[in-house]
Short mmCIF file of C-alpha atoms in Angstrom, two decimals:
data_model
loop_
_atom_site.label_atom_id
_atom_site.label_comp_id
_atom_site.label_asym_id
_atom_site.label_seq_id
_atom_site.Cartn_x
_atom_site.Cartn_y
_atom_site.Cartn_z
CA UNK A 50 11.52 11.51 -19.62
CA UNK A 51 11.19 9.92 -16.03
CA UNK A 52 13.41 11.59 -13.49
CA UNK A 53 16.02 9.64 -11.44
CA UNK A 54 13.41 9.26 -8.58
CA UNK A 55 10.74 7.95 -10.80
CA UNK A 56 11.31 4.27 -9.85
CA UNK A 57 11.22 5.01 -6.14
CA UNK A 58 7.88 7.10 -6.53
CA UNK A 59 6.19 4.31 -8.45
CA UNK A 60 6.77 1.85 -5.60
CA UNK A 61 3.91 1.10 -3.17
CA UNK A 62 4.43 1.94 0.47
CA UNK A 63 5.16 -1.69 1.42
CA UNK A 64 7.64 -2.03 -1.47
CA UNK A 65 9.38 1.10 -0.32
CA UNK A 66 9.68 -0.21 3.34
CA UNK A 67 11.07 -3.54 2.02
CA UNK A 68 13.62 -1.81 -0.26
CA UNK A 69 14.72 0.44 2.60
CA UNK A 70 15.11 -2.59 4.89
CA UNK A 71 17.05 -4.58 2.26
CA UNK A 72 19.40 -1.65 1.54
CA UNK A 73 19.93 -0.91 5.08
CA UNK A 74 21.23 -4.36 5.97
CA UNK A 75 23.18 -4.68 2.74
CA UNK A 76 24.88 -1.38 3.65
CA UNK A 77 26.17 -3.14 6.87
CA UNK A 78 28.17 -5.54 4.58
CA UNK A 79 29.67 -2.68 2.66
CA UNK A 80 30.52 -0.90 5.88
CA UNK A 81 32.22 -4.08 7.17
CA UNK A 82 34.40 -4.23 4.05
CA UNK A 83 35.50 -0.55 4.48
CA UNK A 84 36.10 -0.74 8.17
CA UNK A 85 38.16 -3.93 7.90
CA UNK A 86 40.19 -2.37 5.10
CA UNK A 87 40.89 0.75 7.27
CA UNK A 88 41.84 -1.47 10.13
CA UNK A 89 43.92 -4.04 8.42
CA UNK A 90 45.95 -2.65 5.46
CA UNK A 91 48.12 -0.22 7.31
CA UNK A 92 48.91 -2.03 10.58
CA UNK A 93 49.15 -5.59 9.07
CA UNK A 94 51.19 -4.73 6.03
CA UNK A 95 50.69 -5.47 2.28
CA UNK A 96 50.29 -9.29 2.37
CA UNK A 97 48.53 -9.93 5.70
CA UNK A 98 46.32 -6.82 5.36
CA UNK A 99 45.39 -7.64 1.79
CA UNK A 100 44.56 -11.26 2.61
CA UNK A 101 42.32 -10.20 5.50
CA UNK A 102 40.66 -7.60 3.37
CA UNK A 103 39.95 -10.24 0.66
CA UNK A 104 38.45 -12.58 3.26
CA UNK A 105 36.30 -9.65 4.53
CA UNK A 106 35.14 -9.13 0.87
CA UNK A 107 34.05 -12.68 0.60
CA UNK A 108 32.18 -12.40 4.02
CA UNK A 109 30.55 -9.17 2.83
CA UNK A 110 29.36 -10.88 -0.46
CA UNK A 111 27.91 -13.71 1.50
CA UNK A 112 26.11 -11.13 3.78
CA UNK A 113 24.67 -9.44 0.77
CA UNK A 114 23.26 -12.64 -0.67
CA UNK A 115 21.92 -13.73 2.69
CA UNK A 116 20.18 -10.41 3.25
CA UNK A 117 18.42 -10.71 -0.07
CA UNK A 118 17.44 -14.36 0.40
CA UNK A 119 16.27 -13.96 3.88
CA UNK A 120 14.02 -11.07 3.20
CA UNK A 121 12.60 -12.95 0.20
CA UNK A 122 11.91 -15.89 2.58
CA UNK A 123 10.15 -13.69 5.10
CA UNK A 124 7.79 -12.57 2.34
CA UNK A 125 7.15 -16.12 1.17
CA UNK A 126 8.89 -15.87 -2.09
CA UNK A 127 11.46 -18.51 -1.59
CA UNK A 128 12.52 -21.29 0.93
CA UNK A 129 14.43 -20.49 4.08
CA UNK A 130 18.10 -20.21 3.09
CA UNK A 131 19.39 -22.70 5.70
CA UNK A 132 22.56 -23.65 3.90
CA UNK A 133 23.41 -20.08 3.22
CA UNK A 134 22.97 -19.26 6.87
CA UNK A 135 25.34 -22.00 7.85
CA UNK A 136 27.77 -20.89 5.17
CA UNK A 137 27.74 -17.35 6.56
CA UNK A 138 28.33 -18.66 10.04
CA UNK A 139 31.21 -20.83 8.92
CA UNK A 140 32.91 -17.95 7.08
CA UNK A 141 32.44 -15.71 10.01
CA UNK A 142 34.10 -18.37 12.31
CA UNK A 143 36.98 -18.82 9.85
CA UNK A 144 37.68 -15.06 9.42
CA UNK A 145 37.59 -14.72 13.21
CA UNK A 146 40.03 -17.55 13.63
CA UNK A 147 42.36 -16.17 11.07
CA UNK A 148 42.34 -12.63 12.63
CA UNK A 149 43.08 -14.19 16.10
CA UNK A 150 45.92 -16.13 14.61
CA UNK A 151 47.41 -13.00 13.01
CA UNK A 152 47.11 -11.31 16.46
CA UNK A 153 48.88 -14.17 18.30
CA UNK A 154 51.47 -15.22 15.62
CA UNK A 155 51.77 -12.41 13.21
CA UNK A 156 53.92 -9.22 13.46
CA UNK A 157 54.18 -7.77 17.00
CA UNK A 158 52.73 -4.49 18.03
CA UNK A 159 49.77 -3.14 19.79
CA UNK A 160 48.40 -1.79 16.48
CA UNK A 161 48.41 -5.27 14.96
CA UNK A 162 46.47 -6.60 17.93
CA UNK A 163 43.95 -3.81 17.68
CA UNK A 164 43.48 -4.32 14.10
CA UNK A 165 42.99 -8.08 14.35
CA UNK A 166 40.63 -7.85 17.30
CA UNK A 167 38.70 -5.02 15.51
CA UNK A 168 38.29 -7.10 12.43
CA UNK A 169 37.03 -9.97 14.63
CA UNK A 170 34.44 -7.80 16.16
CA UNK A 171 33.12 -6.18 13.05
CA UNK A 172 32.88 -9.41 11.13
CA UNK A 173 31.31 -11.26 14.00
CA UNK A 174 28.71 -8.60 14.93
CA UNK A 175 27.63 -8.05 11.23
CA UNK A 176 27.56 -11.71 10.73
CA UNK A 177 25.30 -12.23 13.73
CA UNK A 178 22.90 -9.40 12.64
CA UNK A 179 22.61 -10.85 9.17
CA UNK A 180 22.01 -14.40 10.36
CA UNK A 181 19.13 -13.01 12.58
CA UNK A 182 17.35 -11.94 9.43
CA UNK A 183 16.87 -15.53 8.31
CA UNK A 184 15.81 -17.09 11.62
CA UNK A 185 12.19 -17.12 12.53
CA UNK A 186 12.01 -18.12 16.11
CA UNK A 187 13.11 -15.49 18.71
CA UNK A 188 14.73 -17.87 20.98
CA UNK A 189 16.96 -19.11 18.31
CA UNK A 190 18.06 -15.48 17.71
CA UNK A 191 18.71 -15.11 21.49
CA UNK A 192 20.73 -18.34 21.49
CA UNK A 193 22.88 -17.07 18.54
CA UNK A 194 23.65 -13.83 20.31
CA UNK A 195 24.45 -15.49 23.59
CA UNK A 196 26.68 -18.09 21.86
CA UNK A 197 28.61 -15.32 20.15
CA UNK A 198 29.21 -13.67 23.48
CA UNK A 199 30.16 -16.86 25.11
CA UNK A 200 32.68 -17.65 22.36
CA UNK A 201 34.15 -14.11 22.66
CA UNK A 202 34.61 -14.64 26.40
CA UNK A 203 36.23 -18.10 25.90
CA UNK A 204 38.65 -16.71 23.29
CA UNK A 205 39.58 -13.81 25.43
CA UNK A 206 40.12 -16.01 28.40
CA UNK A 207 42.27 -18.61 26.67
CA UNK A 208 44.43 -15.94 25.14
CA UNK A 209 45.49 -14.96 28.65
CA UNK A 210 43.20 -11.94 29.27
CA UNK A 211 42.17 -11.37 32.92
CA UNK A 212 38.76 -12.50 34.03
CA UNK A 213 37.48 -9.00 34.26
CA UNK A 214 38.64 -7.98 30.80
CA UNK A 215 37.34 -11.17 29.26
CA UNK A 216 33.95 -10.63 30.83
CA UNK A 217 33.99 -7.05 29.51
CA UNK A 218 34.77 -8.38 26.06
CA UNK A 219 31.77 -10.80 26.30
CA UNK A 220 29.54 -8.05 27.47
CA UNK A 221 30.41 -5.76 24.58
CA UNK A 222 29.85 -8.65 22.06
CA UNK A 223 26.55 -9.41 23.74
CA UNK A 224 25.41 -5.71 23.50
CA UNK A 225 26.70 -5.09 20.03
CA UNK A 226 25.46 -8.44 18.53
CA UNK A 227 22.18 -8.12 20.47
CA UNK A 228 21.55 -4.60 19.14
CA UNK A 229 22.01 -5.65 15.44
CA UNK A 230 20.04 -8.89 15.92
CA UNK A 231 17.30 -7.00 17.64
CA UNK A 232 17.24 -4.48 14.88
CA UNK A 233 16.93 -7.37 12.24
CA UNK A 234 14.04 -8.99 14.22
CA UNK A 235 12.16 -5.68 14.54
CA UNK A 236 12.75 -4.70 10.93
CA UNK A 237 11.24 -7.94 9.68
CA UNK A 238 8.27 -7.49 12.13
CA UNK A 239 7.61 -3.98 10.94
CA UNK A 240 7.86 -5.10 7.29
CA UNK A 241 5.28 -7.83 7.91
CA UNK A 242 2.91 -5.31 9.58
CA UNK A 243 3.20 -2.92 6.72
CA UNK A 244 2.34 -5.57 4.21
CA UNK A 245 -0.58 -6.78 6.44
CA UNK A 246 -1.98 -3.33 6.71
CA UNK A 247 -1.79 -2.92 2.91
CA UNK A 248 -3.51 -6.24 2.41
CA UNK A 249 -6.11 -5.15 4.99
CA UNK A 250 -6.87 -1.97 3.10
CA UNK A 251 -7.24 -3.89 -0.15
CA UNK A 252 -9.60 -6.41 1.59
CA UNK A 253 -11.62 -3.54 3.05
CA UNK A 254 -12.09 -2.13 -0.35
CA UNK A 255 -13.12 -5.49 -1.82
CA UNK A 256 -15.72 -5.94 1.09
CA UNK A 257 -17.15 -2.60 0.43
CA UNK A 258 -17.64 -3.42 -3.24
CA UNK A 259 -19.15 -6.86 -2.30
CA UNK A 260 -21.42 -5.26 0.18
CA UNK A 261 -22.73 -2.83 -2.40
CA UNK A 262 -23.41 -5.68 -4.88
CA UNK A 263 -25.24 -7.65 -2.21
CA UNK A 264 -27.38 -4.52 -1.49
CA UNK A 265 -28.12 -4.14 -5.16
CA UNK A 266 -28.95 -7.79 -5.49
CA UNK A 267 -31.31 -7.67 -2.45
CA UNK A 268 -33.08 -4.70 -4.04
CA UNK A 269 -33.46 -6.54 -7.36
CA UNK A 270 -34.79 -9.61 -5.52
CA UNK A 271 -37.24 -7.65 -3.49
CA UNK A 272 -38.54 -5.95 -6.53
CA UNK A 273 -38.54 -8.75 -8.98
CA UNK A 274 -39.03 -11.89 -6.89
CA UNK A 275 -42.79 -11.46 -6.18
CA UNK A 276 -43.68 -10.13 -9.69
CA UNK A 277 -41.82 -13.01 -11.37
CA UNK A 278 -43.48 -15.47 -9.20
CA UNK A 279 -46.99 -14.13 -9.93
CA UNK A 280 -46.07 -13.88 -13.72
CA UNK A 281 -45.09 -17.53 -13.65
CA UNK A 282 -48.32 -18.64 -11.96
CA UNK A 283 -50.55 -16.66 -14.15
CA UNK A 284 -48.76 -17.82 -17.24
CA UNK A 285 -49.37 -21.58 -16.22
CA UNK A 286 -52.95 -20.74 -15.50
CA UNK A 287 -53.33 -19.07 -18.90
CA UNK A 288 -51.82 -22.06 -20.61
CA UNK A 289 -54.27 -24.46 -18.80
CA UNK A 290 -57.21 -22.16 -19.65
CA UNK A 291 -56.19 -21.89 -23.42
CA UNK A 292 -55.93 -25.71 -23.62
CA UNK A 293 -59.46 -25.97 -22.32
CA UNK A 294 -60.64 -23.22 -24.70
CA UNK A 295 -61.69 -20.93 -21.96
CA UNK A 296 -61.89 -17.16 -22.72
CA UNK A 297 -60.41 -16.22 -19.34
CA UNK A 298 -56.94 -17.11 -20.64
CA UNK A 299 -56.91 -13.71 -22.48
CA UNK A 300 -57.60 -11.93 -19.14
CA UNK A 301 -54.72 -13.85 -17.45
CA UNK A 302 -52.27 -12.96 -20.29
CA UNK A 303 -53.29 -9.28 -20.18
CA UNK A 304 -52.47 -9.37 -16.36
CA UNK A 305 -49.08 -10.99 -17.15
CA UNK A 306 -48.52 -8.23 -19.67
CA UNK A 307 -49.26 -5.62 -16.91
CA UNK A 308 -46.97 -7.25 -14.40
CA UNK A 309 -44.21 -7.38 -16.95
CA UNK A 310 -44.50 -3.66 -17.68
CA UNK A 311 -44.70 -2.93 -13.92
CA UNK A 312 -41.53 -4.93 -13.34
CA UNK A 313 -39.69 -3.03 -16.10
CA UNK A 314 -40.64 0.20 -14.42
CA UNK A 315 -39.59 -0.88 -10.93
CA UNK A 316 -36.24 -2.21 -12.33
CA UNK A 317 -35.60 1.14 -14.01
CA UNK A 318 -36.22 2.89 -10.64
CA UNK A 319 -33.89 0.62 -8.75
CA UNK A 320 -31.21 1.12 -11.41
CA UNK A 321 -31.81 4.92 -11.44
CA UNK A 322 -31.39 5.12 -7.68
CA UNK A 323 -28.24 3.03 -7.87
CA UNK A 324 -26.67 5.21 -10.60
CA UNK A 325 -27.52 8.50 -8.90
CA UNK A 326 -24.92 9.79 -6.45
CA UNK A 327 -25.82 12.25 -3.71
CA UNK A 328 -23.06 14.87 -3.48
CA UNK A 329 -23.19 15.32 0.34
CA UNK A 330 -22.99 11.58 0.92
CA UNK A 331 -20.11 11.08 -1.52
CA UNK A 332 -18.20 13.99 0.06
CA UNK A 333 -18.54 12.48 3.47
CA UNK A 334 -17.74 9.04 2.17
CA UNK A 335 -14.64 10.22 0.31
CA UNK A 336 -13.44 11.97 3.46
CA UNK A 337 -13.89 8.94 5.67
CA UNK A 338 -12.35 6.46 3.23
CA UNK A 339 -9.31 8.73 2.72
CA UNK A 340 -8.77 9.41 6.24
CA UNK A 341 -8.95 5.68 7.06
CA UNK A 342 -6.17 5.28 4.48
CA UNK A 343 -4.00 7.83 6.31
CA UNK A 344 -4.65 10.64 3.80
CA UNK A 345 -5.54 14.02 5.21
CA UNK A 346 -8.71 15.05 3.34
CA UNK A 347 -10.21 18.49 3.74
CA UNK A 348 -13.48 19.55 2.15
CA UNK A 349 -14.49 23.20 1.93
CA UNK A 350 -16.45 25.74 0.08
CA UNK A 351 -20.21 26.16 -0.60
CA UNK A 352 -22.80 23.78 0.76
CA UNK A 353 -24.22 20.99 -1.54
CA UNK A 354 -27.73 21.70 -0.34
CA UNK A 355 -29.87 23.58 -2.87
CA UNK A 356 -28.07 22.25 -6.03
CA UNK A 357 -30.23 20.51 -8.54
CA UNK A 358 -30.38 16.83 -8.31
CA UNK A 359 -28.77 16.13 -11.72
CA UNK A 360 -25.87 18.47 -10.73
CA UNK A 361 -25.46 16.73 -7.36
CA UNK A 362 -25.51 13.30 -9.05
CA UNK A 363 -22.85 14.23 -11.52
CA UNK A 364 -20.57 15.86 -9.13
CA UNK A 365 -21.06 12.93 -6.70
CA UNK A 366 -19.68 10.64 -9.37
CA UNK A 367 -16.74 12.98 -9.86
CA UNK A 368 -15.92 12.80 -6.22
CA UNK A 369 -16.30 8.99 -6.16
CA UNK A 370 -13.94 8.54 -9.01
CA UNK A 371 -11.39 11.04 -7.75
CA UNK A 372 -11.16 9.50 -4.33
CA UNK A 373 -10.88 5.99 -5.94
CA UNK A 374 -7.98 7.21 -8.01
CA UNK A 375 -6.18 8.93 -4.92
CA UNK A 376 -6.41 5.59 -3.18
CA UNK A 377 -5.26 3.41 -6.14
CA UNK A 378 -2.33 5.51 -7.43
CA UNK A 379 0.89 6.89 -6.00
CA UNK A 380 1.41 7.79 -2.34
CA UNK A 381 -0.73 10.74 -1.52
CA UNK A 382 -0.66 12.31 1.99
CA UNK A 383 -3.00 15.24 1.41
CA UNK A 384 -6.19 15.74 -0.57
CA UNK A 385 -8.32 18.96 -0.74
CA UNK A 386 -11.79 19.08 -2.09
CA UNK A 387 -13.46 22.42 -2.73
CA UNK A 388 -16.92 23.26 -4.04
CA UNK A 389 -17.69 26.82 -5.34
CA UNK A 390 -20.51 28.44 -7.09
CA UNK A 391 -19.15 31.20 -9.40
CA UNK A 392 -21.22 33.25 -11.89
CA UNK A 393 -24.04 30.79 -12.35
CA UNK A 394 -21.68 27.75 -12.43
CA UNK A 395 -20.84 25.21 -9.77
CA UNK A 396 -17.12 24.25 -9.68
CA UNK A 397 -15.73 21.19 -8.01
CA UNK A 398 -11.94 20.77 -7.65
CA UNK A 399 -10.10 17.81 -6.19
CA UNK A 400 -6.33 18.22 -5.59
CA UNK A 401 -3.81 15.89 -4.09
CA UNK A 402 -0.12 15.41 -3.86
CA UNK A 403 2.08 12.32 -4.28
CA UNK A 404 2.08 12.61 -8.16
CA UNK A 405 4.90 12.07 -10.62
CA UNK A 406 4.48 14.18 -13.75
CA UNK A 407 5.58 12.69 -17.05
CA UNK A 408 5.50 15.89 -19.04
CA UNK A 409 5.27 19.61 -18.87
CA UNK A 410 3.01 21.08 -16.40
CA UNK A 411 -0.56 21.29 -17.45
CA UNK A 412 -0.21 18.66 -20.22
CA UNK A 413 -2.96 16.56 -18.60
CA UNK A 414 -0.84 13.48 -18.19
CA UNK A 415 0.44 12.30 -14.88
CA UNK A 416 1.11 9.24 -12.84
CA UNK A 417 0.57 8.89 -9.27
CA UNK A 418 -2.05 9.56 -6.71
CA UNK A 419 -5.26 10.72 -8.31
CA UNK A 420 -3.66 10.74 -11.72
CA UNK A 421 -6.03 9.78 -14.57
CA UNK A 422 -4.72 9.50 -18.04
CA UNK A 423 -6.51 11.60 -20.68
CA UNK A 424 -7.32 8.47 -22.54
CA UNK A 425 -8.49 6.46 -19.61
CA UNK A 426 -12.08 5.09 -19.27
CA UNK A 427 -12.68 6.75 -15.88
CA UNK A 428 -12.24 10.32 -17.00
CA UNK A 429 -13.88 9.53 -20.31
CA UNK A 430 -16.98 8.39 -18.46
CA UNK A 431 -17.00 11.39 -16.21
CA UNK A 432 -16.91 13.78 -19.24
CA UNK A 433 -19.66 11.94 -20.97
CA UNK A 434 -21.83 12.15 -17.74
CA UNK A 435 -21.02 15.94 -17.37
CA UNK A 436 -21.58 16.55 -21.02
CA UNK A 437 -25.23 15.46 -20.69
CA UNK A 438 -25.74 18.65 -18.46
CA UNK A 439 -23.37 20.84 -20.45
CA UNK A 440 -20.58 20.35 -17.88
CA UNK A 441 -16.84 20.21 -18.53
CA UNK A 442 -13.96 18.23 -16.76
CA UNK A 443 -10.28 19.03 -16.72
CA UNK A 444 -7.51 16.91 -15.20
CA UNK A 445 -3.76 17.31 -15.08
CA UNK A 446 -0.70 18.40 -12.97
CA UNK A 447 -1.11 21.42 -10.90
CA UNK A 448 2.39 22.21 -9.87
CA UNK A 449 5.29 20.15 -8.44
CA UNK A 450 3.90 16.82 -7.28
CA UNK A 451 0.32 17.91 -7.30
CA UNK A 452 -2.67 16.84 -9.47
CA UNK A 453 -5.95 18.60 -9.92
CA UNK A 454 -9.37 17.48 -11.23
CA UNK A 455 -11.75 20.28 -11.79
CA UNK A 456 -15.45 19.82 -12.91
CA UNK A 457 -17.54 22.89 -13.90
CA UNK A 458 -21.34 22.65 -14.39
CA UNK A 459 -23.67 25.63 -15.42
CA UNK A 460 -26.58 26.04 -13.17
CA UNK A 461 -30.12 26.92 -14.19
CA UNK A 462 -31.10 30.43 -13.72
CA UNK A 463 -33.51 29.34 -10.88
CA UNK A 464 -30.58 27.97 -8.87
CA UNK A 465 -29.67 29.41 -5.54
CA UNK A 466 -27.25 32.34 -5.01
CA UNK A 467 -24.13 32.28 -7.08
CA UNK A 468 -21.74 34.29 -4.82
CA UNK A 469 -19.44 31.89 -3.05
CA UNK A 470 -16.80 34.45 -1.99
CA UNK A 471 -18.77 35.90 0.85
CA UNK A 472 -18.29 34.62 4.38
CA UNK A 473 -21.83 33.32 4.58
CA UNK A 474 -21.37 30.89 1.76
CA UNK A 475 -18.27 29.15 3.09
CA UNK A 476 -18.72 25.84 4.77
CA UNK A 477 -16.67 22.83 5.72
CA UNK A 478 -17.36 19.19 6.14
CA UNK A 479 -16.57 17.75 9.50
CA UNK A 480 -15.25 14.25 10.30
CA UNK A 481 -18.71 12.72 9.85
CA UNK A 482 -19.15 14.40 6.56
CA UNK A 483 -21.88 16.74 7.77
CA UNK A 484 -21.79 20.10 5.94
CA UNK A 485 -21.86 23.02 8.30
CA UNK A 486 -21.71 26.68 7.50
#
């Protein structure tokens, strides 16, 4: 059963930032309703207080919808909610006018004036901040804030307030409305940056795959281009010679056959080189890619030098698959890779955080960073590759929020020393991926 925080952990980082921004501004509307209720119910009495509270509830509801529609607009999911913004502005003005009317013509007393003026300030400031979410141009936001401060000054001045007091009221409205509007503008800006960075990371991954495909295509072209051209020419020559009854046609076809076999051999060599993975290169590459994605990756343990080529190739594929899953799933912040040689076996473990477990610890099923289902094709392919050299692979939760993938391969008796625990066998991989003792 998924925990209460499972939905949050399944969100990507941009989605989490968007949800946080959305809930933050929607909480302002809830705060407005609570503050106006506290300000209005007791001083204004049952009927006036309840009426102003209901109007505040309508304003808060419009703010909630405006926040949602405005953020959807900034992400390109819907059109700009222009009518909703005008509606929010009109509702804000109406509530402000009603509150001022209550202060001027309602029950007397300083508490009534304070409650009405407080309601005007709260509704106006939160309304301005919410409207700023749905406005793209910064000068329009500035104009809205300045207009709100100017109206506050005019209202205070026309109600008989001294010039100094009315200017102070306008200054407070300018500061409070400006801070909330600035917060809205910066929040949208940061949200756009987070999404752009996430898209850039995906683009970088796709470019890396495309570059590798181009490299493989160039290798095949270099190997096969000349041979196929020669085969085509000699085949045409053999056809012409055969049509004339010349015996040299047989020699040309023998040469075509030789070139075809040679091309097959060269293609196998290209594919073999492509399929083999060097462990040292893969460790350095995984550390660099994870670091670029903001994940702290440490590599420690025995050096890769001296291990058999088949072992290095298999472990290189394990490192490549593990790093890919750390990037694709969850929200990992730390990844630790350790290589050990114990009792004639080489053991590679990859552990990362940011994992949500779906079962009991050790059940081998998890979701999140680095998590691989026991039935997934990735882990199945790794197990088949390791089984060819009598290796094993285990993957599953390794504690609260952790996931560990462990590959173990027996070494030939002629392999190097098998004691990893001594100080001389411990090494680390630096920022450039170079293994140093």
